[in-house]
XYZ file of C-alpha atoms in Angstrom:
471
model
C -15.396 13.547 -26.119
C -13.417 16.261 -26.856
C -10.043 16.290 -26.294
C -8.447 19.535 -24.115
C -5.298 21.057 -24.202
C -4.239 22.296 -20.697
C -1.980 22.128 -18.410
C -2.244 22.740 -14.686
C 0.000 24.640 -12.802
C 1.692 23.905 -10.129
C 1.779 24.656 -6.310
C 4.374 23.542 -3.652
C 1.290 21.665 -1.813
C -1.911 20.536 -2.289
C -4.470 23.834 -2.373
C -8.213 24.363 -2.249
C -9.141 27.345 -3.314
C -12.508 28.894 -2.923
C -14.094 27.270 -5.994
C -12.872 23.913 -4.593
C -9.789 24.019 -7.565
C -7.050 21.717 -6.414
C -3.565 21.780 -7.730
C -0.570 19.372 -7.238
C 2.827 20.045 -7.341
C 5.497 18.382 -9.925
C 9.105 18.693 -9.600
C 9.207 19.425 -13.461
C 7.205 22.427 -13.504
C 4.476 21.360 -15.332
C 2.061 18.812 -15.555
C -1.241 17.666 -17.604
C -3.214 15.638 -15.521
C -6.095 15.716 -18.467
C -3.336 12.788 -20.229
C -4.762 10.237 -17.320
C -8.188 10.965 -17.618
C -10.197 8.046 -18.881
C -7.529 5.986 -18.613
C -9.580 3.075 -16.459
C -12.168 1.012 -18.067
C -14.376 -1.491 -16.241
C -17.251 -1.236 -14.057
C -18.031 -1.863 -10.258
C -19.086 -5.396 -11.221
C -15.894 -6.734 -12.592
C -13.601 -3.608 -11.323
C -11.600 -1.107 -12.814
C -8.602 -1.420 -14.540
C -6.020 0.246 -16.498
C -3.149 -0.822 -18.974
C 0.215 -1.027 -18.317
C 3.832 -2.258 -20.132
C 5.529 -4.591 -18.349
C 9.063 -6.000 -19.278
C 11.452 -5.327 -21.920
C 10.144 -5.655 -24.783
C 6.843 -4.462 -22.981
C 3.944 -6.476 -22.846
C 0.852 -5.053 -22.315
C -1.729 -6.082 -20.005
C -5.430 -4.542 -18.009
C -4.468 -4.337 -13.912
C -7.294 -3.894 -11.374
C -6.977 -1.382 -9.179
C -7.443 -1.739 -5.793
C -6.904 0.479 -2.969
C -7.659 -2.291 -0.156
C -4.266 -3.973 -0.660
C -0.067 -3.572 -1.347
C 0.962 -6.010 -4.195
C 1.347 -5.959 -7.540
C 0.489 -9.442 -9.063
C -0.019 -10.399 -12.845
C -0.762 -13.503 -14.047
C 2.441 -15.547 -15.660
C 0.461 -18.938 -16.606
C -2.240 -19.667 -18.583
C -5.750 -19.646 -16.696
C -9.335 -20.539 -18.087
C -10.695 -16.983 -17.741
C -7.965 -14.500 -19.069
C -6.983 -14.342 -22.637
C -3.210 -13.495 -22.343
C -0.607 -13.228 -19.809
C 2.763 -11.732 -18.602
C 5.416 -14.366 -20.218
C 9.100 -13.609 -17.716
C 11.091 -15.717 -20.427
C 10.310 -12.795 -22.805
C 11.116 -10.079 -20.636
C 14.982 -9.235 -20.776
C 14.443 -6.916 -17.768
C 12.978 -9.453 -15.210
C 14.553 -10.714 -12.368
C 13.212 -13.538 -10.060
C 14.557 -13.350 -6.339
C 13.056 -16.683 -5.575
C 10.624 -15.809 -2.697
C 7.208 -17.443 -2.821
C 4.431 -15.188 -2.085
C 0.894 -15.679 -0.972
C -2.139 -13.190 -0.585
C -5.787 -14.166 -0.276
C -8.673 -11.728 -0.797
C -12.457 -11.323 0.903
C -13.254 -13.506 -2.534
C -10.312 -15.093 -3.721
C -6.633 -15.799 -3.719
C -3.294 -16.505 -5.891
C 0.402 -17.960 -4.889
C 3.476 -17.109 -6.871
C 6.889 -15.997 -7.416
C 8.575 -12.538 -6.628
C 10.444 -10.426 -8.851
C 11.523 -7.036 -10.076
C 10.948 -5.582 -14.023
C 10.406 -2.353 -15.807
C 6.509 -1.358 -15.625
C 4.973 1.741 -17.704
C 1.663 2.941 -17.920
C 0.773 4.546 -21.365
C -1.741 6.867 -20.044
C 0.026 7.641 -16.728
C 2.786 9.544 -15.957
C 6.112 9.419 -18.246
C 8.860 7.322 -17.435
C 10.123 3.625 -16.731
C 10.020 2.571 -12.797
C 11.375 -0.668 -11.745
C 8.560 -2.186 -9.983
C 8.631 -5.525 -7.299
C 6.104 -7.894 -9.437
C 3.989 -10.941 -7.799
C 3.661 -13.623 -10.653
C 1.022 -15.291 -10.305
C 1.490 -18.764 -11.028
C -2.113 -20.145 -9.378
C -5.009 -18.984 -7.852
C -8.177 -19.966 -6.776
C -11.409 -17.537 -7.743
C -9.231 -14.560 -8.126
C -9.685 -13.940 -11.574
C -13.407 -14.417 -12.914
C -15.395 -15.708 -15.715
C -16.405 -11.786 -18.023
C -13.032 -10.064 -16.909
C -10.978 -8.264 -18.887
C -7.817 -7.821 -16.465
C -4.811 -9.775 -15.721
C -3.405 -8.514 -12.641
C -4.101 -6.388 -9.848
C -2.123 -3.318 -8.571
C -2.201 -2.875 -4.890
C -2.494 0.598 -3.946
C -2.712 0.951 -0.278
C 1.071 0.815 2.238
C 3.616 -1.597 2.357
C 1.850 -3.028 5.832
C -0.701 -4.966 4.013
C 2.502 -6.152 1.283
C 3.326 -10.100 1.287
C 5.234 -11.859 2.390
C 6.282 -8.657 4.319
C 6.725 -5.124 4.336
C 9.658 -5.044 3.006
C 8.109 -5.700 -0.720
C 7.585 -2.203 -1.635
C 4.325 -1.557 -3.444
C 4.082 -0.377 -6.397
C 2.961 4.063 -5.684
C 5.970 3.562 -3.187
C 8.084 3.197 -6.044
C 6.541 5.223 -8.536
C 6.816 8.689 -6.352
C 10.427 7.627 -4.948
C 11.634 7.321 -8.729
C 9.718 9.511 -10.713
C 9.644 12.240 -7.993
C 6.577 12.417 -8.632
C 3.866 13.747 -5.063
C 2.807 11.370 -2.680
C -1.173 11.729 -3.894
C -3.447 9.868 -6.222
C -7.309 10.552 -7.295
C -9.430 8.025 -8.458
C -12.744 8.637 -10.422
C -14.865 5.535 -11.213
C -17.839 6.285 -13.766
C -20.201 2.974 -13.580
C -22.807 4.915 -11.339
C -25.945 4.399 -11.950
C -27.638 3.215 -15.919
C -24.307 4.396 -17.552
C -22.685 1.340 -17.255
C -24.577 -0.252 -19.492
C -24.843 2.536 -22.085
C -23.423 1.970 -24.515
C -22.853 5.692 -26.134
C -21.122 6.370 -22.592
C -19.665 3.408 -21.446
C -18.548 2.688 -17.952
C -14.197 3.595 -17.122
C -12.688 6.349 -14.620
C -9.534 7.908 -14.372
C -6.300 7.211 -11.979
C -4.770 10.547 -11.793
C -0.986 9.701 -10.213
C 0.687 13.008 -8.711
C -2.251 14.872 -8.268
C -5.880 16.156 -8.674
C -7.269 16.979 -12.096
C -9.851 20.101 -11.595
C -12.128 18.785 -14.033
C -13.591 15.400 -12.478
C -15.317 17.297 -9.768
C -17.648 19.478 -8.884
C -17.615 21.784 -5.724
C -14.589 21.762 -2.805
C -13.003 18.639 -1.951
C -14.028 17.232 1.835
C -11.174 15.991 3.702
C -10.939 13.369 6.296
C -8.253 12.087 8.618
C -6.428 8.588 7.188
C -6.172 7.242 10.976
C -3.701 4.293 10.729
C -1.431 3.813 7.298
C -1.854 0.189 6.451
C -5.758 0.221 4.461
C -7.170 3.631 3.827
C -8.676 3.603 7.050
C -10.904 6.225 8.462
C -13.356 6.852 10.837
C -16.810 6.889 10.191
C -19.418 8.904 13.275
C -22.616 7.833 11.837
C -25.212 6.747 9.157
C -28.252 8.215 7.906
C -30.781 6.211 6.469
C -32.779 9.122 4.646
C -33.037 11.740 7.323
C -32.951 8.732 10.072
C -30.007 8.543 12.418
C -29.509 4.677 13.015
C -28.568 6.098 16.356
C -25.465 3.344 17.001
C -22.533 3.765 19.006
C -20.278 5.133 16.645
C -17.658 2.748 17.513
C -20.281 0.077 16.024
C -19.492 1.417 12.682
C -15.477 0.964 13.136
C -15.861 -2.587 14.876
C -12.439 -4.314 13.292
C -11.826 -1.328 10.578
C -13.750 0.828 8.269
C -11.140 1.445 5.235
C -12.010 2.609 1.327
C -10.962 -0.010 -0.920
C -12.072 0.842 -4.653
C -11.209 -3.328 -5.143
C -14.800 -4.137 -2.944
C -17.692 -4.069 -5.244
C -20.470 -3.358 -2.253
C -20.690 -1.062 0.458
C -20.018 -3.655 3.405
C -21.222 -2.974 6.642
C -20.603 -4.878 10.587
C -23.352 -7.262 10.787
C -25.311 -5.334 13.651
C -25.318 -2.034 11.460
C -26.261 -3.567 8.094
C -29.177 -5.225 9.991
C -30.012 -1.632 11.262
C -29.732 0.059 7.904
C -31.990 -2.919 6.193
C -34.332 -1.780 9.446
C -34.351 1.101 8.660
C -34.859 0.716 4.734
C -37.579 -1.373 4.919
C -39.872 0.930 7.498
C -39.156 4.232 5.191
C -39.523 2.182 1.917
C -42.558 2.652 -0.129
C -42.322 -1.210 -0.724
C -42.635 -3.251 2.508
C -42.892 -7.097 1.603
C -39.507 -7.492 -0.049
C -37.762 -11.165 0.806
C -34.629 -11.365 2.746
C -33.302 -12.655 0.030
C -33.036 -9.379 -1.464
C -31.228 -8.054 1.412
C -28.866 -10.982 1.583
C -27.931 -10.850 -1.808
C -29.590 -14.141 -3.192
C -32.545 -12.931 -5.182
C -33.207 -9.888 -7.450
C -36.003 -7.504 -7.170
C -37.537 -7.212 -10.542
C -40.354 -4.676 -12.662
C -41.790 -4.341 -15.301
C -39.474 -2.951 -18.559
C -39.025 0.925 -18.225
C -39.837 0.936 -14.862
C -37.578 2.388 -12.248
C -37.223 1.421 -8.528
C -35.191 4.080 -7.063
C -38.018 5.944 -5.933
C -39.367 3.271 -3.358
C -35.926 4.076 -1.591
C -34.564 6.117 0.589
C -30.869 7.597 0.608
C -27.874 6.838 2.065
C -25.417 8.958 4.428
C -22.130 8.280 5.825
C -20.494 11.076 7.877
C -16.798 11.406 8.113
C -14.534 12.992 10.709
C -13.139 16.080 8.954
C -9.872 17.052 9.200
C -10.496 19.664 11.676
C -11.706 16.720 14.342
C -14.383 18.686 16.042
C -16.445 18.465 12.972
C -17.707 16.005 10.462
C -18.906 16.236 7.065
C -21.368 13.692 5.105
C -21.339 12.055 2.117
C -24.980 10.846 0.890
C -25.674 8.597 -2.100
C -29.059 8.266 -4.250
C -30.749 4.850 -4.563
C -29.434 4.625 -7.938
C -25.944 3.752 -6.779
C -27.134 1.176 -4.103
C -29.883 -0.569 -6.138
C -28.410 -1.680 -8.991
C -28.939 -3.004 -12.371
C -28.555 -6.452 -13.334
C -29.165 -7.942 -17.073
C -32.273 -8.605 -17.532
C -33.941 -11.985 -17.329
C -36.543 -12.477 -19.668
C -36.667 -9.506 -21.926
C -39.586 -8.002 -20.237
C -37.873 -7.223 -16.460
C -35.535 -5.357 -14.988
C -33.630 -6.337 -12.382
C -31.630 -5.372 -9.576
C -29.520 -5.998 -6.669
C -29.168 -4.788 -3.595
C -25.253 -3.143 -3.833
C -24.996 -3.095 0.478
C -23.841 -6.322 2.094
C -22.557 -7.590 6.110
C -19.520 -7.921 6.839
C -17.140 -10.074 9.165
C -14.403 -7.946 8.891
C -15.398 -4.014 9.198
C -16.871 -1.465 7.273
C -15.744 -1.201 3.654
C -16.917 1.691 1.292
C -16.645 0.079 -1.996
C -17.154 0.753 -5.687
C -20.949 1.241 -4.433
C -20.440 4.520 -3.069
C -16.995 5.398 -4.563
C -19.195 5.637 -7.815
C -20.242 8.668 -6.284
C -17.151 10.662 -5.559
C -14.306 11.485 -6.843
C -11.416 10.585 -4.062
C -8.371 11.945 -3.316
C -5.783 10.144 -1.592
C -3.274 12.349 -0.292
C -1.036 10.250 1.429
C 1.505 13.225 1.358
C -0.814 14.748 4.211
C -2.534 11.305 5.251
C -5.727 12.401 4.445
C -8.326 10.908 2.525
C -10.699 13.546 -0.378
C -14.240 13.257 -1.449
C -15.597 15.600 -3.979
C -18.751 15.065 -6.350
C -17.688 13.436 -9.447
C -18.687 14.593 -12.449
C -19.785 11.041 -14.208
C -21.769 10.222 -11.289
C -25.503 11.573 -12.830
C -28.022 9.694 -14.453
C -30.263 11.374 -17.001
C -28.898 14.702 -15.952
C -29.703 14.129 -12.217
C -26.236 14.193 -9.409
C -26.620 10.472 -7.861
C -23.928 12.128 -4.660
C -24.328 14.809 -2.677
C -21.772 16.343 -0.083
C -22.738 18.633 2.893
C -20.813 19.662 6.070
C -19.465 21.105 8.310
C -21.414 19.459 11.476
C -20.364 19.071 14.655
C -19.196 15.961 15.698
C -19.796 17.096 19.771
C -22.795 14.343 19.702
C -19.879 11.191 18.790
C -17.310 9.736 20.894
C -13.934 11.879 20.818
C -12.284 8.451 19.442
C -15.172 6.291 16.899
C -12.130 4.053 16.519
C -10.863 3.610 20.051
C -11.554 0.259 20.979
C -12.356 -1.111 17.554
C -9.221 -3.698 17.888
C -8.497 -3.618 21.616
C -12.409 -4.760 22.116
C -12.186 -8.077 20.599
C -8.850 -8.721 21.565
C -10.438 -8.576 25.018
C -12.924 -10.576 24.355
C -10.243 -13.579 22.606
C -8.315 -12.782 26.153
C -11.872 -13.454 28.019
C -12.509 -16.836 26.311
C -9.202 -18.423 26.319
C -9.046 -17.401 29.918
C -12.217 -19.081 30.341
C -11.220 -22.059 28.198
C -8.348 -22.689 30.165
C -10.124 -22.812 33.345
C -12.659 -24.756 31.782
C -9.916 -27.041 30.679
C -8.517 -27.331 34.204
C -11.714 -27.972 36.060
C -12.161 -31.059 33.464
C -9.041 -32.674 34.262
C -9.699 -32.492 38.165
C -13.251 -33.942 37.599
C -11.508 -36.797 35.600
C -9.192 -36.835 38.126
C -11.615 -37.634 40.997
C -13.723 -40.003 39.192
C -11.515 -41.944 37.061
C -9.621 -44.679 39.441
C -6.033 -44.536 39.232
C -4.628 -47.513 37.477
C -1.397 -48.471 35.105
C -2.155 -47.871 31.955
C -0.713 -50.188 28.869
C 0.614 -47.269 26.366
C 1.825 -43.829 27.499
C -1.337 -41.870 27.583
C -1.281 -38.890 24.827
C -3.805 -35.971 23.829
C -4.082 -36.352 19.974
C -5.724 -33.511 18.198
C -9.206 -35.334 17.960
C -9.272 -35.244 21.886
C -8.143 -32.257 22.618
C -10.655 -30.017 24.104
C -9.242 -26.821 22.837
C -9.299 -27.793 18.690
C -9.804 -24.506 17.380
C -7.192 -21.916 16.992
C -7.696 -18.198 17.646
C -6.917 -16.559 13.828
């Protein structure tokens, strides 16, 4: 690819103007945001990652990114599945404060030490930042057979950092020592066939400080970041082709519904992926697939050279915009949501199914992130989607972006409720537990005959009625 020479200019605040351009500021006058494109390789599959120096002498190393959590962890032992690792006793710079930390993933988790060093990232913005560093000493299906990463650099607020919020993450640090604006965009380019092309291969681009013009197409689409802990927003409704799934909207926000480029599938609450595989299945072209397809354990496969994406429909999620009265939708193409797995035999293609349930809210992963490019402009706590420019296949745009709509038809508040509900509902059932509980013991009470018992009488855990505790 050819190789430009520009620099953007700067403006005291983010700006939009009427083409959609969007410039950041930078306290030294100028910046060239075009020196962190392509900087990310990866795919959705194994994630995205870029390459950064840590310690003095640096050692280089890949780090996931991930926007769904706060820490910055690299290996420092030897494991099965990673080729090198971050070595403190080489590092001059390093510091261990002697605090054991602990953070476990939706798939995965690692335990080790904490500790400061000196972190750079060639192809990110100049200078040396003294970062707070996890090392990760053991783990347990964190990192993965086929990866090509080390460590993973938490992205989102100090909230979600462990032990505690006082371990500030790593952007923290980065924009409080490098002066640097509170915003970073985030283009990921394994949509669709190209990430397994081999003349353009799957990577992105982790523009720190700002927005870089020329990874998007059209005006940038704002929405609200309502609570600073994930990137949590508030989604009004989905759209399976031009159906409405017609759900509460509060449905959609049960627990959370946060963007977190480190989740592979677009995972929806249990009741709405049921509706949208409902919904799929009576507009689909194809009507006897398995549930295992669905759930994730089988692949759908075709003949060589042919293409599935036309049996399905698309898919919509609609955002509250920043101006709350109104919403705005982002829609993405089969391509990005039936996805393609190595072939078998030589003679099939196969694919997945890249939408899953989940236990634990509504996360719009790689799947649809593929799409966009997204801005996250923590300076104004808002959250940016624009069309990305890698996300076409065979010259065809596998995102689309339309607004504004009203949101009149949705609650005021699609998030209201979405923790207090359950919590009401734990309330309910240890209420009801304990009166349970009490009701037992006067029953044993009036039955049992009073006598003298041998040994003091005590409740050991495999008695107790009450065994499970509320998480």
């Amino acid at each position: 690819k050819t190789k430009f020479t520009r620099f953007v200019l700067i403006k005291n605040t983010l700006t939009s103007d009427g083409n959609g351009l969007s410039l950041a500021s930078d306290p030294s006058g100028t910046v060239n945001f075009l020196d962190m494109v392509n900087n990310l390789q990866g795919d959705s599959g194994r994630g995205y990652y870029i390459e950064m120096s840590i310690g003095t002498p640096g050692q280089k190393l890949n780090i996931l990114v991930d926007t769904g959590s706060s820490n910055f962890a690299v290996a420092a032992a030897p494991h099965p599945f990673i080729t090198h690792y971050f070595n403190t006793a080489l590092s001059s710079t390093y510091q261990s404060n002697g605090r054991t930390v602990a953070v476990r993933y939706t798939q995965g988790n690692w335990e080790g030490q904490l500790g400061i060093d000196h972190v750079s990232i060639p192809k990110g913005p100049n200078g040396t930042v003294t970062i707070n560093i996890a090392a990760i000493l053991s783990s347990n299906g964190f990192f993965l057979p086929g990866i090509n990463w080390q460590g993973i650099l938490g992205m989102a607020y100090p909230m979600l950092a462990r032990p505690d919020s006082s371990v500030e993450p790593f952007f923290n640090s980065v924009v409080q020592q490098l002066g640097i604006p509170d915003i970073f965009s985030l283009q990921m380019c394994g949509a669709g066939l190209s990430a397994s092309s081999a003349a353009d291969p799957a990577g992105g681009s982790l523009v720190m400080g700002g927005v870089e013009p020329t990874l998007y197409r059209g005006s940038v689409w704002y929405t609200p970041i309502i609570e600073e802990w994930y990137y949590q927003v508030e989604v009004l409704k989905l759209e399976v082709g031009d159906q409405n799934l017609n759900l509460d909207c509060r449905e959609y926000n049960m627990d959370k519904a946060i963007v977190d480029s480190g989740t592979t599938l677009l995972r929806l609450p249990v009741n709405v992926f049921n509706a949208v595989v409902e919904a799929i299945t009576h507009s689909s072209l194809i009507q006897d697939f398995s549930s295992g397809f669905w759930d994730g354990t089988k692949l759908a496969c075709w003949m060589k050279g042919e293409t599935p994406w036309r049996f399905f429909p698309k898919l919509s999620i609609y955002l509250r915009a920043t101006n709350t009265s109104q919403s705005f939708r982002i829609t993405i193409l089969p391509q990005l949501y039936i996805q393609p797995i190595t072939d078998v035999d030589g003679t099939l293609d196969c694919f997945r199914f890249g939408v899953s349930s989940s236990a634990n809210g509504l996360v719009i992963g790689a799947t649809v992130m593929e799409g966009f490019y997204v801005v996250f402009d923590r300076a104004q706590q808002r959250l940016g989607f624009a069309l990305s420019t890698c996300a076409a296949s065979g010259g065809v745009a596998l995102s689309e972006i339309a607004g504004p709509f009203s949101a009149a038809d949705v609650a005021a508040d699609c998030s209201a409720g979405s923790l207090k509900e359950p919590l009401m509902w734990l309330i309910s059932y240890a209420l009801m537990a304990v009166c349970g509980l009490i009701l037992i013991i006067l029953l044993l009470l009036l039955v049992l005959p009073c006598r003298r018992r041998d040994r003091f009488g005590e409740i050991t855990d495999e008695s107790s009625l009450v065994r499970h505790r509320i998480k």
